[in-house]
PDB file of C-alpha atoms and ligand atoms in Angstrom:
ATOM      1  CA  UNK A 140     -13.901  47.284 112.941  1.00 76.00           C
ATOM      2  CA  UNK A 141     -14.264  44.261 114.925  1.00 83.00           C
ATOM      3  CA  UNK A 142     -17.181  43.388 116.917  1.00 92.00           C
ATOM      4  CA  UNK A 143     -18.662  40.368 118.717  1.00 95.00           C
ATOM      5  CA  UNK A 144     -18.844  36.732 117.482  1.00 97.00           C
ATOM      6  CA  UNK A 145     -20.622  33.501 118.533  1.00 98.00           C
ATOM      7  CA  UNK A 146     -19.157  30.517 116.863  1.00 98.00           C
ATOM      8  CA  UNK A 147     -21.011  27.242 116.909  1.00 98.00           C
ATOM      9  CA  UNK A 148     -18.772  23.911 116.151  1.00 98.00           C
ATOM     10  CA  UNK A 149     -19.604  20.219 116.534  1.00 96.00           C
ATOM     11  CA  UNK A 150     -19.104  17.267 114.615  1.00 95.00           C
ATOM     12  CA  UNK A 151     -21.762  16.946 111.312  1.00 94.00           C
ATOM     13  CA  UNK A 152     -25.276  15.759 112.585  1.00 95.00           C
ATOM     14  CA  UNK A 153     -24.762  17.064 116.336  1.00 97.00           C
ATOM     15  CA  UNK A 154     -27.387  19.573 116.098  1.00 97.00           C
ATOM     16  CA  UNK A 155     -25.424  23.245 115.050  1.00 96.00           C
ATOM     17  CA  UNK A 156     -27.840  24.285 112.668  1.00 95.00           C
ATOM     18  CA  UNK A 157     -31.050  23.288 114.810  1.00 97.00           C
ATOM     19  CA  UNK A 158     -29.413  25.085 117.459  1.00 98.00           C
ATOM     20  CA  UNK A 159     -28.050  28.136 115.612  1.00 97.00           C
ATOM     21  CA  UNK A 160     -31.640  28.622 113.789  1.00 97.00           C
ATOM     22  CA  UNK A 161     -33.185  28.643 117.168  1.00 98.00           C
ATOM     23  CA  UNK A 162     -30.916  31.342 118.414  1.00 98.00           C
ATOM     24  CA  UNK A 163     -31.412  33.495 115.329  1.00 98.00           C
ATOM     25  CA  UNK A 164     -34.908  33.344 115.625  1.00 98.00           C
ATOM     26  CA  UNK A 165     -34.900  33.991 119.564  1.00 97.00           C
ATOM     27  CA  UNK A 166     -32.188  37.090 119.169  1.00 97.00           C
ATOM     28  CA  UNK A 167     -32.586  39.925 116.541  1.00 97.00           C
ATOM     29  CA  UNK A 168     -29.022  40.792 117.456  1.00 97.00           C
ATOM     30  CA  UNK A 169     -27.577  37.835 115.842  1.00 98.00           C
ATOM     31  CA  UNK A 170     -26.742  37.548 112.304  1.00 98.00           C
ATOM     32  CA  UNK A 171     -25.811  34.165 110.625  1.00 98.00           C
ATOM     33  CA  UNK A 172     -22.367  34.446 108.725  1.00 98.00           C
ATOM     34  CA  UNK A 173     -23.025  32.659 105.522  1.00 98.00           C
ATOM     35  CA  UNK A 174     -20.205  30.823 104.514  1.00 98.00           C
ATOM     36  CA  UNK A 175     -19.226  29.682 100.950  1.00 98.00           C
ATOM     37  CA  UNK A 176     -18.920  26.217 100.062  1.00 98.00           C
ATOM     38  CA  UNK A 177     -18.546  23.664  97.001  1.00 98.00           C
ATOM     39  CA  UNK A 178     -20.757  21.054  98.149  1.00 97.00           C
ATOM     40  CA  UNK A 179     -23.909  20.617  96.253  1.00 96.00           C
ATOM     41  CA  UNK A 180     -27.198  22.426  97.740  1.00 97.00           C
ATOM     42  CA  UNK A 181     -29.689  20.388  99.437  1.00 95.00           C
ATOM     43  CA  UNK A 182     -33.153  20.359  98.502  1.00 94.00           C
ATOM     44  CA  UNK A 183     -34.208  22.614 101.672  1.00 93.00           C
ATOM     45  CA  UNK A 184     -31.642  25.061 100.989  1.00 96.00           C
ATOM     46  CA  UNK A 185     -31.342  28.505  99.546  1.00 97.00           C
ATOM     47  CA  UNK A 186     -28.422  30.171  97.775  1.00 98.00           C
ATOM     48  CA  UNK A 187     -27.316  33.092  99.963  1.00 98.00           C
ATOM     49  CA  UNK A 188     -29.246  32.411 103.028  1.00 97.00           C
ATOM     50  CA  UNK A 189     -27.806  28.755 104.017  1.00 96.00           C
ATOM     51  CA  UNK A 190     -24.559  29.071 101.912  1.00 98.00           C
ATOM     52  CA  UNK A 191     -22.882  30.661  99.022  1.00 98.00           C
ATOM     53  CA  UNK A 192     -22.803  27.720  96.613  1.00 98.00           C
ATOM     54  CA  UNK A 193     -20.008  27.994  94.309  1.00 98.00           C
ATOM     55  CA  UNK A 194     -17.674  25.792  92.044  1.00 98.00           C
ATOM     56  CA  UNK A 195     -13.762  24.552  92.982  1.00 98.00           C
ATOM     57  CA  UNK A 196     -12.622  27.008  90.712  1.00 98.00           C
ATOM     58  CA  UNK A 197     -14.565  30.071  92.183  1.00 98.00           C
ATOM     59  CA  UNK A 198     -13.761  28.981  95.478  1.00 98.00           C
ATOM     60  CA  UNK A 199      -9.922  28.851  94.337  1.00 98.00           C
ATOM     61  CA  UNK A 200     -10.036  32.313  92.938  1.00 98.00           C
ATOM     62  CA  UNK A 201     -11.636  33.861  96.267  1.00 98.00           C
ATOM     63  CA  UNK A 202      -8.866  31.942  97.976  1.00 98.00           C
ATOM     64  CA  UNK A 203      -6.177  33.679  95.638  1.00 98.00           C
ATOM     65  CA  UNK A 204      -7.843  37.117  96.284  1.00 98.00           C
ATOM     66  CA  UNK A 205      -7.488  36.958  99.895  1.00 98.00           C
ATOM     67  CA  UNK A 206     -11.638  36.811 100.393  1.00 98.00           C
ATOM     68  CA  UNK A 207     -11.628  34.479 103.112  1.00 98.00           C
ATOM     69  CA  UNK A 208     -11.080  34.874 106.891  1.00 97.00           C
ATOM     70  CA  UNK A 209     -10.628  31.214 106.820  1.00 97.00           C
ATOM     71  CA  UNK A 210     -11.555  28.325 104.881  1.00 98.00           C
ATOM     72  CA  UNK A 211     -10.985  24.426 105.221  1.00 97.00           C
ATOM     73  CA  UNK A 212     -11.213  21.187 102.984  1.00 97.00           C
ATOM     74  CA  UNK A 213     -13.701  20.090 105.799  1.00 95.00           C
ATOM     75  CA  UNK A 214     -14.123  16.778 103.157  1.00 95.00           C
ATOM     76  CA  UNK A 215     -12.312  15.106 100.587  1.00 94.00           C
ATOM     77  CA  UNK A 216     -12.620  17.821  97.649  1.00 96.00           C
ATOM     78  CA  UNK A 217     -15.152  19.799  99.377  1.00 97.00           C
ATOM     79  CA  UNK A 218     -14.181  23.380 100.431  1.00 98.00           C
ATOM     80  CA  UNK A 219     -15.945  25.487 103.114  1.00 98.00           C
ATOM     81  CA  UNK A 220     -14.915  29.091 103.842  1.00 98.00           C
ATOM     82  CA  UNK A 221     -15.835  32.433 105.642  1.00 98.00           C
ATOM     83  CA  UNK A 222     -15.777  35.521 103.519  1.00 98.00           C
ATOM     84  CA  UNK A 223     -14.273  38.598 105.095  1.00 97.00           C
ATOM     85  CA  UNK A 224     -17.204  40.768 103.202  1.00 97.00           C
ATOM     86  CA  UNK A 225     -19.762  38.857 104.974  1.00 97.00           C
ATOM     87  CA  UNK A 226     -18.515  39.350 108.525  1.00 97.00           C
ATOM     88  CA  UNK A 227     -17.779  43.062 108.121  1.00 96.00           C
ATOM     89  CA  UNK A 228     -21.266  43.859 106.640  1.00 97.00           C
ATOM     90  CA  UNK A 229     -22.768  42.054 109.749  1.00 97.00           C
ATOM     91  CA  UNK A 230     -20.395  44.306 112.331  1.00 97.00           C
ATOM     92  CA  UNK A 231     -21.152  47.487 110.305  1.00 96.00           C
ATOM     93  CA  UNK A 232     -24.880  46.931 110.896  1.00 96.00           C
ATOM     94  CA  UNK A 233     -24.107  46.657 114.413  1.00 96.00           C
ATOM     95  CA  UNK A 234     -24.971  42.745 114.853  1.00 97.00           C
ATOM     96  CA  UNK A 235     -23.009  40.134 116.488  1.00 97.00           C
ATOM     97  CA  UNK A 236     -21.838  37.414 114.040  1.00 98.00           C
ATOM     98  CA  UNK A 237     -23.394  33.663 114.338  1.00 98.00           C
ATOM     99  CA  UNK A 238     -20.723  31.136 112.896  1.00 97.00           C
ATOM    100  CA  UNK A 239     -21.436  27.270 112.318  1.00 97.00           C
ATOM    101  CA  UNK A 240     -18.193  25.811 111.175  1.00 97.00           C
ATOM    102  CA  UNK A 241     -16.353  22.861 111.559  1.00 96.00           C
ATOM    103  CA  UNK A 242     -13.851  22.222 114.561  1.00 96.00           C
ATOM    104  CA  UNK A 243     -10.753  23.448 112.800  1.00 96.00           C
ATOM    105  CA  UNK A 244     -12.267  26.526 111.676  1.00 97.00           C
ATOM    106  CA  UNK A 245     -13.527  27.274 115.315  1.00 97.00           C
ATOM    107  CA  UNK A 246     -10.261  26.955 116.725  1.00 97.00           C
ATOM    108  CA  UNK A 247      -8.620  29.548 114.054  1.00 96.00           C
ATOM    109  CA  UNK A 248     -11.467  31.977 114.404  1.00 97.00           C
ATOM    110  CA  UNK A 249     -10.884  31.901 118.160  1.00 96.00           C
ATOM    111  CA  UNK A 250      -7.238  32.419 117.793  1.00 96.00           C
ATOM    112  CA  UNK A 251      -8.021  35.375 115.221  1.00 95.00           C
ATOM    113  CA  UNK A 252     -10.592  36.855 117.589  1.00 95.00           C
ATOM    114  CA  UNK A 253     -10.110  36.267 121.285  1.00 94.00           C
ATOM    115  CA  UNK A 254     -11.952  37.456 124.017  1.00 93.00           C
ATOM    116  CA  UNK A 255     -14.390  39.248 121.393  1.00 94.00           C
ATOM    117  CA  UNK A 256     -15.494  35.544 120.242  1.00 96.00           C
ATOM    118  CA  UNK A 257     -17.404  33.009 122.320  1.00 97.00           C
ATOM    119  CA  UNK A 258     -16.994  29.262 120.972  1.00 98.00           C
ATOM    120  CA  UNK A 259     -19.843  26.588 121.892  1.00 98.00           C
ATOM    121  CA  UNK A 260     -19.109  22.856 121.224  1.00 98.00           C
ATOM    122  CA  UNK A 261     -22.256  20.896 120.540  1.00 98.00           C
ATOM    123  CA  UNK A 262     -21.695  17.505 121.789  1.00 97.00           C
ATOM    124  CA  UNK A 263     -23.832  14.493 120.644  1.00 97.00           C
ATOM    125  CA  UNK A 264     -24.841  11.889 122.839  1.00 96.00           C
ATOM    126  CA  UNK A 265     -22.647   9.175 121.387  1.00 95.00           C
ATOM    127  CA  UNK A 266     -21.312   8.223 117.925  1.00 96.00           C
ATOM    128  CA  UNK A 267     -24.486   5.750 117.483  1.00 96.00           C
ATOM    129  CA  UNK A 268     -27.134   8.493 117.823  1.00 97.00           C
ATOM    130  CA  UNK A 269     -24.912  10.830 115.723  1.00 97.00           C
ATOM    131  CA  UNK A 270     -25.270   8.377 112.707  1.00 96.00           C
ATOM    132  CA  UNK A 271     -28.737   8.085 113.524  1.00 97.00           C
ATOM    133  CA  UNK A 272     -29.103  11.475 113.179  1.00 96.00           C
ATOM    134  CA  UNK A 273     -27.245  11.912 109.824  1.00 97.00           C
ATOM    135  CA  UNK A 274     -29.363   9.113 108.554  1.00 97.00           C
ATOM    136  CA  UNK A 275     -32.561  10.412 109.686  1.00 97.00           C
ATOM    137  CA  UNK A 276     -31.845  13.748 108.147  1.00 95.00           C
ATOM    138  CA  UNK A 277     -31.164  11.844 104.841  1.00 95.00           C
ATOM    139  CA  UNK A 278     -29.174  14.763 103.256  1.00 93.00           C
ATOM    140  CA  UNK A 279     -26.020  12.568 102.319  1.00 94.00           C
ATOM    141  CA  UNK A 280     -25.282   9.208 100.579  1.00 95.00           C
ATOM    142  CA  UNK A 281     -24.356   6.458 102.873  1.00 95.00           C
ATOM    143  CA  UNK A 282     -20.691   6.911 101.954  1.00 96.00           C
ATOM    144  CA  UNK A 283     -20.896  10.593 102.803  1.00 95.00           C
ATOM    145  CA  UNK A 284     -22.357   9.737 106.347  1.00 96.00           C
ATOM    146  CA  UNK A 285     -19.456   7.356 106.869  1.00 96.00           C
ATOM    147  CA  UNK A 286     -16.878  10.182 105.876  1.00 95.00           C
ATOM    148  CA  UNK A 287     -18.813  12.469 108.312  1.00 96.00           C
ATOM    149  CA  UNK A 288     -18.835   9.510 111.064  1.00 97.00           C
ATOM    150  CA  UNK A 289     -14.867   9.142 110.741  1.00 96.00           C
ATOM    151  CA  UNK A 290     -14.514  12.866 111.066  1.00 95.00           C
ATOM    152  CA  UNK A 291     -16.929  12.890 113.975  1.00 96.00           C
ATOM    153  CA  UNK A 292     -14.705  10.363 115.854  1.00 95.00           C
ATOM    154  CA  UNK A 293     -11.599  12.833 115.515  1.00 93.00           C
ATOM    155  CA  UNK A 294     -13.543  16.127 116.154  1.00 95.00           C
ATOM    156  CA  UNK A 295     -15.066  14.849 119.615  1.00 96.00           C
ATOM    157  CA  UNK A 296     -11.492  14.898 120.689  1.00 96.00           C
ATOM    158  CA  UNK A 297     -11.326  18.588 120.585  1.00 96.00           C
ATOM    159  CA  UNK A 298     -14.421  19.443 122.877  1.00 96.00           C
ATOM    160  CA  UNK A 299     -12.201  20.772 125.774  1.00 95.00           C
ATOM    161  CA  UNK A 300     -10.877  23.517 123.235  1.00 95.00           C
ATOM    162  CA  UNK A 301     -13.843  25.567 123.336  1.00 97.00           C
ATOM    163  CA  UNK A 302     -15.406  27.764 125.976  1.00 97.00           C
ATOM    164  CA  UNK A 303     -18.644  26.288 126.556  1.00 97.00           C
ATOM    165  CA  UNK A 304     -19.804  22.605 125.895  1.00 98.00           C
ATOM    166  CA  UNK A 305     -23.771  21.840 125.513  1.00 98.00           C
ATOM    167  CA  UNK A 306     -24.675  18.020 125.319  1.00 98.00           C
ATOM    168  CA  UNK A 307     -27.455  17.681 122.692  1.00 98.00           C
ATOM    169  CA  UNK A 308     -29.569  15.015 124.033  1.00 97.00           C
ATOM    170  CA  UNK A 309     -32.890  16.296 124.631  1.00 97.00           C
ATOM    171  CA  UNK A 310     -33.249  19.141 122.567  1.00 98.00           C
ATOM    172  CA  UNK A 311     -35.344  21.295 124.367  1.00 98.00           C
ATOM    173  CA  UNK A 312     -32.691  21.161 127.325  1.00 98.00           C
ATOM    174  CA  UNK A 313     -29.967  22.172 124.726  1.00 98.00           C
ATOM    175  CA  UNK A 314     -31.887  25.044 123.567  1.00 98.00           C
ATOM    176  CA  UNK A 315     -32.419  26.132 126.814  1.00 98.00           C
ATOM    177  CA  UNK A 316     -28.833  26.261 127.604  1.00 98.00           C
ATOM    178  CA  UNK A 317     -27.589  27.570 124.299  1.00 98.00           C
ATOM    179  CA  UNK A 318     -29.995  30.526 125.007  1.00 98.00           C
ATOM    180  CA  UNK A 319     -28.560  31.233 128.418  1.00 97.00           C
ATOM    181  CA  UNK A 320     -24.792  31.071 127.544  1.00 97.00           C
ATOM    182  CA  UNK A 321     -25.622  33.274 124.596  1.00 97.00           C
ATOM    183  CA  UNK A 322     -27.508  35.773 126.844  1.00 96.00           C
ATOM    184  CA  UNK A 323     -24.615  35.927 129.277  1.00 95.00           C
ATOM    185  CA  UNK A 324     -22.419  36.571 126.246  1.00 96.00           C
ATOM    186  CA  UNK A 325     -24.464  39.240 124.381  1.00 94.00           C
ATOM    187  CA  UNK A 326     -25.715  41.165 127.529  1.00 92.00           C
ATOM    188  CA  UNK A 327     -23.023  40.714 130.406  1.00 87.00           C
ATOM    189  CA  UNK A 328     -19.826  39.719 128.231  1.00 81.00           C
ATOM    190  CA  UNK A 329     -19.805  36.162 130.345  1.00 79.00           C
ATOM    191  CA  UNK A 330     -18.199  33.080 128.899  1.00 77.00           C
ATOM    192  CA  UNK A 331     -15.310  33.954 126.558  1.00 77.00           C
ATOM    193  CA  UNK A 332     -11.929  33.356 127.698  1.00 78.00           C
TER     194      UNK A 332
HETATM  195  P1  ADP B 449     -25.594  19.644 112.231  1.00 93.40           P
HETATM  196  O1  ADP B 449     -25.960  21.080 111.827  1.00 93.40           O
HETATM  197  O2  ADP B 449     -24.653  19.862 113.278  1.00 93.40           O
HETATM  198  O3  ADP B 449     -25.125  18.951 111.110  1.00 93.40           O
HETATM  199  P2  ADP B 449     -28.632  19.271 112.422  1.00 93.40           P
HETATM  200  O4  ADP B 449     -28.765  20.705 113.267  1.00 93.40           O
HETATM  201  O5  ADP B 449     -28.697  19.529 111.089  1.00 93.40           O
HETATM  202  O6  ADP B 449     -26.909  19.174 112.554  1.00 93.40           O
HETATM  203  O7  ADP B 449     -29.142  18.037 112.981  1.00 93.40           O
HETATM  204  C1  ADP B 449     -28.876  16.810 112.285  1.00 93.40           C
HETATM  205  C2  ADP B 449     -30.219  15.928 112.608  1.00 93.40           C
HETATM  206  O8  ADP B 449     -30.494  15.843 113.807  1.00 93.40           O
HETATM  207  C3  ADP B 449     -31.573  16.831 112.120  1.00 93.40           C
HETATM  208  O9  ADP B 449     -32.208  15.835 111.232  1.00 93.40           O
HETATM  209  C4  ADP B 449     -32.046  17.455 113.308  1.00 93.40           C
HETATM  210  O10 ADP B 449     -33.441  17.611 113.280  1.00 93.40           O
HETATM  211  C5  ADP B 449     -31.988  16.254 114.321  1.00 93.40           C
HETATM  212  N1  ADP B 449     -31.573  16.734 115.747  1.00 93.40           N
HETATM  213  C6  ADP B 449     -30.607  17.594 116.093  1.00 93.40           C
HETATM  214  N2  ADP B 449     -31.004  17.645 117.367  1.00 93.40           N
HETATM  215  C7  ADP B 449     -31.711  16.747 118.060  1.00 93.40           C
HETATM  216  C8  ADP B 449     -31.942  16.104 119.388  1.00 93.40           C
HETATM  217  N3  ADP B 449     -31.837  16.852 120.267  1.00 93.40           N
HETATM  218  N4  ADP B 449     -32.763  14.705 119.337  1.00 93.40           N
HETATM  219  C9  ADP B 449     -33.141  14.591 118.040  1.00 93.40           C
HETATM  220  N5  ADP B 449     -32.670  14.938 116.808  1.00 93.40           N
HETATM  221  C10 ADP B 449     -31.986  15.726 116.901  1.00 93.40           C
HETATM  222  P1  5GP B 450     -22.606  20.701 106.057  1.00 93.40           P
HETATM  223  O1  5GP B 450     -22.251  20.261 104.620  1.00 93.40           O
HETATM  224  O2  5GP B 450     -23.228  19.800 107.036  1.00 93.40           O
HETATM  225  O3  5GP B 450     -23.530  21.805 106.023  1.00 93.40           O
HETATM  226  O4  5GP B 450     -21.356  21.308 106.646  1.00 93.40           O
HETATM  227  C1  5GP B 450     -20.481  20.484 106.956  1.00 93.40           C
HETATM  228  C2  5GP B 450     -19.375  20.906 107.934  1.00 93.40           C
HETATM  229  O5  5GP B 450     -18.819  22.224 107.491  1.00 93.40           O
HETATM  230  C3  5GP B 450     -19.905  21.348 109.340  1.00 93.40           C
HETATM  231  O6  5GP B 450     -19.280  21.004 110.346  1.00 93.40           O
HETATM  232  C4  5GP B 450     -19.800  22.839 109.147  1.00 93.40           C
HETATM  233  O7  5GP B 450     -19.937  23.375 110.338  1.00 93.40           O
HETATM  234  C5  5GP B 450     -18.589  23.185 108.365  1.00 93.40           C
HETATM  235  N1  5GP B 450     -18.787  24.556 107.792  1.00 93.40           N
HETATM  236  C6  5GP B 450     -19.525  25.203 107.300  1.00 93.40           C
HETATM  237  N2  5GP B 450     -19.149  26.371 107.025  1.00 93.40           N
HETATM  238  C7  5GP B 450     -17.729  26.641 107.125  1.00 93.40           C
HETATM  239  C8  5GP B 450     -16.881  27.688 106.975  1.00 93.40           C
HETATM  240  O8  5GP B 450     -17.009  28.568 106.608  1.00 93.40           O
HETATM  241  N3  5GP B 450     -15.684  27.213 107.518  1.00 93.40           N
HETATM  242  C9  5GP B 450     -15.478  26.166 108.130  1.00 93.40           C
HETATM  243  N4  5GP B 450     -14.131  26.022 108.570  1.00 93.40           N
HETATM  244  N5  5GP B 450     -16.112  25.066 108.288  1.00 93.40           N
HETATM  245  C10 5GP B 450     -17.684  25.090 107.898  1.00 93.40           C
END
């Protein structure tokens, strides 16, 4: 079966997780698609809630078995992927899937699911503010922040590929805008093309 899906994408640090958590708290119809990743768990993350953390060998095995809808080497030697089983379980429960994926993953999901899916790009005000947010979050080393900023410069060029763009400058405004877009899609099927 195929249900509805909402895909949030952006450069790292733009505010995807913050906005996704707000939407999940506001709309019980939404359920988060927990991805698999080979990156180390952060101190505030929980296995099975934020990600399924696994070794590269385990991840490769899942690729081989065809367990992923999509997967990417998002950063050098660090893999992320959406499990088929995760999405199917959410749809069977009658809910709408909420994704937090990188730009390439979002484009691939949109290609696959078309008008059943809504893609939302979260745009940071500028690259310096993005860097400050990543530094403020303090979850990555200086080196990893550098890698994420480099990727962000490239990802920003893809904003126009998505159904909706939300500028995340003032957080409360961004949250309001996200809620309005999501309501339109959930209850009136607006927004997806
Ligand atoms: P992402 O999931 O896209 O990597 P996060 O949601 O983790 O981004 O946000 C990165 C950091 O920026 C977090 O510390 C978060 O609290 C902060 N943040 C998010 N939105 C804003 C905003 N509008 N203004 C200031 N800080 C923000
Ligand atoms: P983080 O390490 O900050 O949690 O995530 C890094 C990047 O990987 C983010 O852009 C996030 O959206 C992306 N990501 C998380 N899960 C997936 C996934 O399943 N597939 C893809 N393609 N990207 C993902």
